Coordinates of C-alpha atoms in Angstrom, one line a residue:
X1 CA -16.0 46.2 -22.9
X2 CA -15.3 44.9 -26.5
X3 CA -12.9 42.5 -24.5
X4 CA -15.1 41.2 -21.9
X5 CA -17.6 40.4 -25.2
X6 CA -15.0 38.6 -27.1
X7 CA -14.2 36.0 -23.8
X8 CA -17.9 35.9 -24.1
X9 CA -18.2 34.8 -26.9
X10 CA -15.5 32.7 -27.0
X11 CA -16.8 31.1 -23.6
X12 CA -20.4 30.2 -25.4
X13 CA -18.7 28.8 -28.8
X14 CA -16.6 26.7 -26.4
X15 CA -19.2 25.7 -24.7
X16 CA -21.1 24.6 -27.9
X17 CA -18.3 22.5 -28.9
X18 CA -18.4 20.6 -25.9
X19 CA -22.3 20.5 -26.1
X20 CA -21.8 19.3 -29.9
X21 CA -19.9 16.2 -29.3
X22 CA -21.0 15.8 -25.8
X23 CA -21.3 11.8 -27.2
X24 CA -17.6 11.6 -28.4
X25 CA -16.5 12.8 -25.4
X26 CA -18.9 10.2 -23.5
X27 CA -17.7 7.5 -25.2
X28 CA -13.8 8.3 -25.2
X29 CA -14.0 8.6 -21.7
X30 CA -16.4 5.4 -20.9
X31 CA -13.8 3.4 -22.9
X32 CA -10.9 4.5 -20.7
X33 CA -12.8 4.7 -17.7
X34 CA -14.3 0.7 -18.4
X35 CA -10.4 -0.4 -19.5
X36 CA -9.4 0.7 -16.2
X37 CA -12.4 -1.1 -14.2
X38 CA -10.9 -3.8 -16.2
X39 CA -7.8 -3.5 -15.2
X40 CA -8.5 -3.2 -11.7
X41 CA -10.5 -6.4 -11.3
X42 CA -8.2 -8.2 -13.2
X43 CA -5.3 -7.0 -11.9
X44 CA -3.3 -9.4 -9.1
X45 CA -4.5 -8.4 -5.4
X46 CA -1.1 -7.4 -3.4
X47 CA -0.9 -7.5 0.5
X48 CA 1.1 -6.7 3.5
X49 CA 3.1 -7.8 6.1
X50 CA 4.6 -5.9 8.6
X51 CA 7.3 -7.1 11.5
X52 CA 9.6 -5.7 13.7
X53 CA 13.3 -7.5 14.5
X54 CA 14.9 -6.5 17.9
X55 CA 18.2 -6.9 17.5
X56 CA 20.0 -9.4 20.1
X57 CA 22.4 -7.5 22.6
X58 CA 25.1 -9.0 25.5
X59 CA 25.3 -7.6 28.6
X60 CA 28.6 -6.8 30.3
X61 CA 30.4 -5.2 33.3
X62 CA 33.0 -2.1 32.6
X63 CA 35.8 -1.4 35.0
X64 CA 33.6 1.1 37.1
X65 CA 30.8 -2.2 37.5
X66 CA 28.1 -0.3 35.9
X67 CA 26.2 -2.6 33.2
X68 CA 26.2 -1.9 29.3
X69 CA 24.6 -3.7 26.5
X70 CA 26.8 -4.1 23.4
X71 CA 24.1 -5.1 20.4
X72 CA 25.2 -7.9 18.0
X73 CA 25.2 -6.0 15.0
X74 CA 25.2 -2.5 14.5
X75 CA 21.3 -1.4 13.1
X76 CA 22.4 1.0 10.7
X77 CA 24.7 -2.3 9.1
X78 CA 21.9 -4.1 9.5
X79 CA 19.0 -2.2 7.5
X80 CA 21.3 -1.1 4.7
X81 CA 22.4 -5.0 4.3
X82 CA 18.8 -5.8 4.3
X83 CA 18.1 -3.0 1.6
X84 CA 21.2 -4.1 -0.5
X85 CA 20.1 -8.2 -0.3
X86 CA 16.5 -8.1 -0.4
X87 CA 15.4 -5.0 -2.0
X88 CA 17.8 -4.1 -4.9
X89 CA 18.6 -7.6 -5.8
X90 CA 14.8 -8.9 -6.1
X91 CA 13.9 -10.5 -8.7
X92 CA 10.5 -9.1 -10.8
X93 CA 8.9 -12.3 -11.0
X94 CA 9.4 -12.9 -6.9
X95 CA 6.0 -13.7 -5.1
X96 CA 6.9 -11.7 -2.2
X97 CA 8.7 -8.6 -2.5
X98 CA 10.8 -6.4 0.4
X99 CA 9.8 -3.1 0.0
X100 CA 10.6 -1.1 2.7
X101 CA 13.3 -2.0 5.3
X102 CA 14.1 0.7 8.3
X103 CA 15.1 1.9 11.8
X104 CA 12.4 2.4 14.3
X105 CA 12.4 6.4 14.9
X106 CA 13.7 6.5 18.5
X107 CA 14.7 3.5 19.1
X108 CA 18.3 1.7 18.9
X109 CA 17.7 -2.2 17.9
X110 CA 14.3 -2.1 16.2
X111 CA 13.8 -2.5 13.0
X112 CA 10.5 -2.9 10.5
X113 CA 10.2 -5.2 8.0
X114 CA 7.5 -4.8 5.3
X115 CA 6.7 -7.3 2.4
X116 CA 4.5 -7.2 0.0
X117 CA 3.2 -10.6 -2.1
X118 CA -0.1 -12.1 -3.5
X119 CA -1.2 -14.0 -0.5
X120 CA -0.6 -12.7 3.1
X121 CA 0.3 -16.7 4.0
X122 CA 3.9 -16.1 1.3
X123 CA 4.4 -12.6 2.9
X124 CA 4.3 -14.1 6.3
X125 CA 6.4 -16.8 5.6
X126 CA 8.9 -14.6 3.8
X127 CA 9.4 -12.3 6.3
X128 CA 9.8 -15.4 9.0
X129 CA 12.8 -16.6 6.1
X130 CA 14.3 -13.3 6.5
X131 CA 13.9 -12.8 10.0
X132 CA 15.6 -16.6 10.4
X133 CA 18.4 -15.7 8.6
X134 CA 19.5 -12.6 10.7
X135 CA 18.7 -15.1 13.7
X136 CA 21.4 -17.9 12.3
X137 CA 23.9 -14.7 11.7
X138 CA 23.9 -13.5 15.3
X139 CA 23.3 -16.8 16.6
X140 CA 26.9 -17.5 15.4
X141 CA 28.3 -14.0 16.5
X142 CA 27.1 -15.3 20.1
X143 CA 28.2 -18.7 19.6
X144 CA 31.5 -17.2 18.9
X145 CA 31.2 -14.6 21.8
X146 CA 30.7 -17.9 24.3
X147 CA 33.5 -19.7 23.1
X148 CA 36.1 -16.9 23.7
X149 CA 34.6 -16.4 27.6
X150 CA 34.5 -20.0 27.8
X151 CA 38.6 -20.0 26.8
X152 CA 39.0 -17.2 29.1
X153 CA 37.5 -19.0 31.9
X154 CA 39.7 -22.2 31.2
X155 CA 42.6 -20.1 31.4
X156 CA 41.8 -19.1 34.3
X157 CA 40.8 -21.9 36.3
X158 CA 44.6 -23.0 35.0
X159 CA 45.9 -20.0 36.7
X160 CA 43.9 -20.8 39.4
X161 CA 45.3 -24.8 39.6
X162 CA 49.1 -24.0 39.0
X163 CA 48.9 -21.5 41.3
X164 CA 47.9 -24.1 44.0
X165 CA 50.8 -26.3 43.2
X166 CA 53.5 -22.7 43.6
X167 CA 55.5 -22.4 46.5
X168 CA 54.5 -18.5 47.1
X169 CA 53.4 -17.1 50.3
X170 CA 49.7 -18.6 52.4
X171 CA 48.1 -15.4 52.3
X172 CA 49.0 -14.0 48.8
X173 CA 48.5 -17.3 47.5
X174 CA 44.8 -16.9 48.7
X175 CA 44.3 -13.6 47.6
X176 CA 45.3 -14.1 44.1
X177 CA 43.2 -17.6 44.1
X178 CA 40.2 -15.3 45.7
X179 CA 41.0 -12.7 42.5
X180 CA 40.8 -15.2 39.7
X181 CA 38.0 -17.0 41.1
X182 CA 35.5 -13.7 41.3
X183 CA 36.8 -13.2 37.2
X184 CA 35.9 -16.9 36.9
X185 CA 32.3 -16.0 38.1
X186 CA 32.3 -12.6 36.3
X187 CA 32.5 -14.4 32.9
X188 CA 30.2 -17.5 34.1
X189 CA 27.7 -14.4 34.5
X190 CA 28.6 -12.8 31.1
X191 CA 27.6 -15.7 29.2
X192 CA 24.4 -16.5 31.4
X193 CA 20.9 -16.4 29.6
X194 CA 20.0 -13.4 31.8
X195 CA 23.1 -11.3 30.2
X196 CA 22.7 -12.5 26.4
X197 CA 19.8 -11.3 24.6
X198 CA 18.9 -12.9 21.0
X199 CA 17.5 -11.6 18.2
X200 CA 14.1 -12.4 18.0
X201 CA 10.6 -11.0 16.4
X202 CA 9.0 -8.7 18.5
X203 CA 5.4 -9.5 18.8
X204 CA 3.8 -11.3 15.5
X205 CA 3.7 -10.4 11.9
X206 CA 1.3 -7.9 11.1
X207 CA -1.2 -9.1 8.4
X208 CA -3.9 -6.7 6.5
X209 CA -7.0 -8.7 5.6
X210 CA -7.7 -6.9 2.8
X211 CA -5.3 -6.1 0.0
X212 CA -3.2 -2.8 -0.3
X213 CA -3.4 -3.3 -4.0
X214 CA -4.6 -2.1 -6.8
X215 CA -6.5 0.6 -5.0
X216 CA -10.0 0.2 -7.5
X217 CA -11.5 3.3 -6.3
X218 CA -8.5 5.5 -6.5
X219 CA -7.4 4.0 -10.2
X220 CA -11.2 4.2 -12.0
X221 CA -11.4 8.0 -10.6
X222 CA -8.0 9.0 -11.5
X223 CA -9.1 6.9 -15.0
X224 CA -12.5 9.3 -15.6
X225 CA -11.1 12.4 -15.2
X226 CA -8.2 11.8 -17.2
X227 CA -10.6 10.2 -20.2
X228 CA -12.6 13.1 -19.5
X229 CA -9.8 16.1 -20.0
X230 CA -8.4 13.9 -23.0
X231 CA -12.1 13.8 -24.8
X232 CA -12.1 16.9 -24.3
X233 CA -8.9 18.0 -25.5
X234 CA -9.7 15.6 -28.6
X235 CA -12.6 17.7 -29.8
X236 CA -10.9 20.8 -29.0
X237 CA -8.0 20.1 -31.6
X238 CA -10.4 18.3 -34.0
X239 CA -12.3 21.5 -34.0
X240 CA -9.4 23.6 -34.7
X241 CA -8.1 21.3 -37.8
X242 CA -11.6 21.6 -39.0
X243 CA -11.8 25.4 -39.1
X244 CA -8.5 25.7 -40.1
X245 CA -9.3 23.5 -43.5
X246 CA -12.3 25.3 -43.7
X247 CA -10.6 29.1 -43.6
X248 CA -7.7 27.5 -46.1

């Protein structure tokens, strides 16, 4: 019982103090809670953009003639070149930031872009940049892909003219000439537009109207309650140090 009246008491005399310098305590905390209403008006407004890349494939024909897409870069490559370039490298003072780069969950050759910059018009254009670049990349690795079918075919159709000019048997002659002219056709349809797919954005860039950033609501809350447990803290310990000089 003595206990339970000792908590009491102790309970009512910290109640007191709190009632005592109830006006400290209001002003400490309308100081830090009108310095963080300051803040975040004054603070720069951030927004989003979001996008989402497919990532360009070719189309080909395996021994068995059952189709298979080959992409033009491997995702994984891709979103940790992306992370490495555009989101450890960036520079503080940059306008637009990359701030998250990844692999679509379930999916093999999407991947999500999100930028962050003071007006959405920057992010957009930023992300459109990026996106441009990886375009000019694979746009090269099919370039390149073309020109090797297109050597291949050449060769062929010189197979296919020397062989006409050889003094080899009517028949075989034709079958062979039959032979190289369906690879000739093969690779004509490897390089078609219907077999080569190129990066591109899927869709459109995702804007937000309003700004992700600073969150006001979220910051002056977070702002009064911590001004209010630090006020209070405050005239905790001041009270201590006082009784403490007074029992000295």
């Amino acid at each position: 019982v003595q206990y339970i009246e000792e908590d009491e008491i102790d309970l009512r005399e910290l109640f007191k103090t709190i009632i005592k310098n109830k006006i400290l305590i209001a002003v400490i905390t309308s100081i830090i809670t009108l310095t963080a209403i300051g803040y975040a008006y004054m603070a720069p407004k951030i927004y989003e953009a979001k996008a989402v890349v497919e990532i360009g494939s070719v189309k080909y024909n395996n021994n068995s003639n059952n189709s298979n897409n080959s992409a033009l870069e491997n995702s994984n490559n891709i979103v940790k070149r992306l992370q490495i370039e555009y989101m450890e490298n960036t520079a503080k003072n940059q306008d637009s930031v990359v701030t998250s780069v990844s692999l679509i969950k379930g999916t093999e050759g999407l991947i999500e872009i999100v930028v962050h910059s003071i007006l959405n018009e920057k992010a957009k254009k930023y992300i459109h940049e990026i996106i441009f670049k990886i375009q000019k990349e694979h746009q090269e690795i099919i370039n390149n892909y073309k020109t090797l079918i297109v050597q291949n075919i050449e060769n062929l159709k010189q197979q296919k003219k020397e062989l006409e000019n050889d003094k080899v048997g009517f028949d075989e002659s034709k079958k062979i000439q039959y032979e190289l002219s369906s690879q000739i056709n093969d690779l004509n349809l490897v390089i078609s537009p219907l077999n080569i797919k190129e990066t591109k954005l899927l869709g459109k860039v995702i804007l937000n109207d309003f700004a992700i950033k600073p969150k006001k609501k979220l910051i002056v809350a977070v702002a009064f309650i911590t001004g209010l447990i630090l006020s209070i803290f405050l005239v905790f310990f001041m009270e201590f140090i006082s009784k403490n000089k007074e029992d000295a």
